[in-house]
Coordinates of C-alpha atoms in Angstrom, one line a residue:
M26 CA 14.7 -8.2 -8.1
D27 CA 14.3 -5.2 -10.3
V28 CA 11.2 -3.0 -10.3
H29 CA 9.7 -4.5 -13.4
E30 CA 9.8 -8.0 -11.9
A31 CA 8.3 -6.7 -8.7
I32 CA 5.4 -5.1 -10.7
A33 CA 4.8 -8.3 -12.6
T34 CA 4.9 -10.6 -9.6
R35 CA 3.4 -8.6 -6.7
R36 CA 0.1 -10.1 -5.6
S37 CA -2.3 -9.6 -2.7
V38 CA -1.4 -12.0 0.1
R39 CA -4.2 -13.1 2.5
A40 CA -2.4 -15.6 4.7
Y41 CA 0.9 -14.8 6.6
S42 CA 3.5 -16.7 8.6
S43 CA 4.5 -15.3 11.9
R44 CA 8.2 -15.2 10.8
A45 CA 9.7 -11.9 11.9
I46 CA 10.9 -9.3 9.3
P47 CA 14.6 -8.7 9.6
S48 CA 15.5 -5.2 10.8
E49 CA 17.6 -4.6 7.6
A50 CA 14.5 -5.3 5.5
R51 CA 12.4 -3.1 7.7
N52 CA 14.9 -0.2 7.2
R53 CA 14.7 -0.6 3.4
L54 CA 10.9 -0.6 3.5
R55 CA 10.8 2.5 5.6
E56 CA 13.3 4.1 3.2
A57 CA 11.0 3.2 0.2
L58 CA 8.2 5.1 1.9
R59 CA 10.4 8.0 2.9
R60 CA 11.7 8.5 -0.7
A61 CA 8.3 8.2 -2.4
P62 CA 7.4 11.3 -4.5
S63 CA 4.7 13.7 -3.5
A64 CA 3.2 16.9 -5.0
C65 CA 5.7 19.7 -4.4
N66 CA 7.7 17.2 -2.3
L67 CA 5.5 18.2 0.7
Q68 CA 5.3 14.6 2.0
P69 CA 1.9 14.9 3.6
W70 CA 1.9 11.5 5.3
H71 CA 2.7 9.5 8.4
F72 CA 3.0 5.7 8.6
I73 CA 2.2 3.7 11.7
F74 CA 3.9 0.3 11.9
V75 CA 1.5 -1.7 14.1
E76 CA 3.2 -4.7 15.7
S77 CA 1.1 -5.3 18.9
V78 CA -0.9 -8.5 18.5
G79 CA -3.9 -6.9 20.2
L80 CA -3.9 -3.8 18.0
R81 CA -3.5 -6.0 14.9
R82 CA -6.6 -8.1 15.9
M83 CA -8.6 -4.9 16.5
L84 CA -7.6 -3.5 13.1
G85 CA -8.7 -6.8 11.5
R86 CA -12.1 -6.4 13.1
L87 CA -12.3 -2.7 12.1
A88 CA -11.4 -3.7 8.6
N89 CA -14.7 -5.4 8.0
D90 CA -13.6 -8.5 9.9
Q91 CA -10.7 -9.2 7.6
A92 CA -9.0 -11.2 10.4
F93 CA -6.2 -12.4 8.1
I94 CA -4.4 -9.0 8.3
A95 CA -3.7 -9.7 12.0
E96 CA -1.7 -12.8 11.0
A97 CA 1.1 -10.7 9.5
P98 CA 3.8 -9.5 12.0
V99 CA 3.2 -5.9 11.0
I100 CA 0.2 -3.8 9.7
V101 CA 1.2 -0.5 8.1
A102 CA -1.5 2.2 8.5
A103 CA -0.9 5.0 5.9
C104 CA -2.1 8.3 7.2
A105 CA -2.8 11.4 5.0
L106 CA -2.2 14.8 6.4
P107 CA -4.3 17.1 4.2
D108 CA -3.2 20.3 5.9
L109 CA 0.4 19.6 4.7
A110 CA -0.5 18.7 1.2
Y111 CA -0.5 20.6 -2.1
K112 CA -3.9 22.3 -2.4
S113 CA -4.2 22.8 -6.2
M114 CA -4.3 19.3 -7.5
G115 CA -6.3 19.7 -10.7
G116 CA -10.0 19.1 -10.0
Y117 CA -9.2 16.9 -7.0
G118 CA -8.1 19.8 -4.8
N119 CA -5.7 18.2 -2.3
S120 CA -2.9 15.8 -3.0
A121 CA -2.7 14.1 0.4
E122 CA -4.5 10.9 -0.5
I123 CA -2.8 10.5 -3.9
D124 CA 0.6 11.1 -2.3
V125 CA -0.1 8.5 0.3
A126 CA -1.2 6.0 -2.3
I127 CA 2.0 6.6 -4.3
A128 CA 4.1 6.0 -1.1
L129 CA 2.1 2.9 -0.2
D130 CA 2.6 1.5 -3.7
H131 CA 6.4 2.0 -3.3
L132 CA 6.1 0.0 -0.1
T133 CA 4.2 -2.9 -1.8
L134 CA 6.8 -3.2 -4.5
A135 CA 9.7 -2.9 -2.1
A136 CA 8.1 -5.6 0.1
C137 CA 7.7 -7.9 -3.0
A138 CA 11.5 -7.4 -3.7
E139 CA 12.2 -8.5 -0.1
G140 CA 10.0 -11.6 -0.5
L141 CA 7.3 -10.2 1.7
G142 CA 3.6 -10.1 1.0
T143 CA 1.1 -7.2 1.3
C144 CA -2.6 -6.6 0.6
W145 CA -4.0 -3.2 0.1
I146 CA -6.8 -2.7 2.6
G147 CA -9.2 0.1 1.8
A148 CA -12.4 -1.3 3.4
F149 CA -12.3 -0.3 7.1
N150 CA -14.1 1.9 9.6
E151 CA -12.0 5.0 9.2
G152 CA -13.2 6.7 12.4
G153 CA -12.6 3.6 14.5
V154 CA -9.1 3.0 13.0
N155 CA -8.1 6.7 13.5
E156 CA -9.3 6.5 17.1
L157 CA -7.6 3.2 17.8
L158 CA -4.3 4.4 16.5
G159 CA -4.4 7.9 18.0
V160 CA -4.4 9.7 14.6
P161 CA -4.9 13.4 15.2
D162 CA -8.0 15.2 13.8
S163 CA -5.7 16.8 11.2
G164 CA -5.0 13.4 9.6
K165 CA -6.7 10.2 8.5
V166 CA -5.8 6.7 7.7
V167 CA -6.3 6.3 3.9
A168 CA -5.3 2.6 3.6
M169 CA -3.6 -0.2 5.5
T170 CA -1.6 -3.2 4.5
P171 CA -0.5 -6.3 6.4
L172 CA 3.3 -6.8 5.9
G173 CA 4.9 -10.2 6.3
Y174 CA 6.1 -13.4 4.7
P175 CA 3.3 -15.4 2.9
A176 CA 2.2 -18.5 4.8
S177 CA 3.1 -20.5 1.7
E178 CA 4.1 -19.9 -1.9
E179 CA 0.8 -21.4 -3.1
L180 CA -1.0 -18.4 -1.7
I181 CA 0.6 -16.1 -4.3
H182 CA -1.5 -16.7 -7.3
S183 CA -0.1 -15.8 -10.7
L184 CA -2.4 -13.7 -12.9
A185 CA -3.1 -15.1 -16.3
E186 CA -2.7 -12.7 -19.2
G187 CA -6.5 -12.8 -19.6
D188 CA -6.9 -11.4 -16.1
R189 CA -5.6 -8.0 -17.3
R190 CA -7.5 -5.7 -19.7
G191 CA -5.9 -5.4 -23.1
E192 CA -3.8 -2.5 -24.2
D193 CA -6.5 -1.3 -26.6
E194 CA -8.8 -0.9 -23.7
I195 CA -6.6 1.1 -21.4
F196 CA -4.2 3.2 -23.6
S197 CA -4.9 6.0 -26.1
L198 CA -2.6 8.2 -28.2
D199 CA -3.1 11.9 -28.1
R200 CA -6.9 11.8 -27.3
Y201 CA -9.1 9.4 -25.5
G202 CA -10.1 6.5 -27.7
N203 CA -7.3 6.9 -30.3
R204 CA -5.6 3.6 -30.7
L205 CA -1.9 3.3 -30.0
K206 CA 0.2 2.4 -33.1

């Protein structure tokens, strides 16, 4: 699968089989994270691959009771390390969270190419998750994703063209609001 197909077909999966992820696929997924770009190539991140059933269940509870995430054989917790990040990121100030988001997006697309499902989880008790996973005070979990094979193909819903905003609504030429030609 090429990257364009992965972009077009990746969907949030909310039901997983218990089928194990082969080690070769895990290695490719870790490499996708490792090779993701970051501001000044500082790589201000750390990724925790949570496999323990008990920890996955607790993460589901800490993620606003989204128990489905514990069904996947792995939950990836993406940690930002702000002290290691680029500090002059436009008006934002620190690149850590953006850098982690870029890396996690690489993971979701690589997982799609492997036939695996993911679901970006941003609603969770940050302090509880950080404590549960032993994240040092210098870091914080920015997002998590379950990682595993979808329980069935029917759970991967295709988006209709009408589910995406039109080009005229999201692109401009030279200045905000100028229509593309």
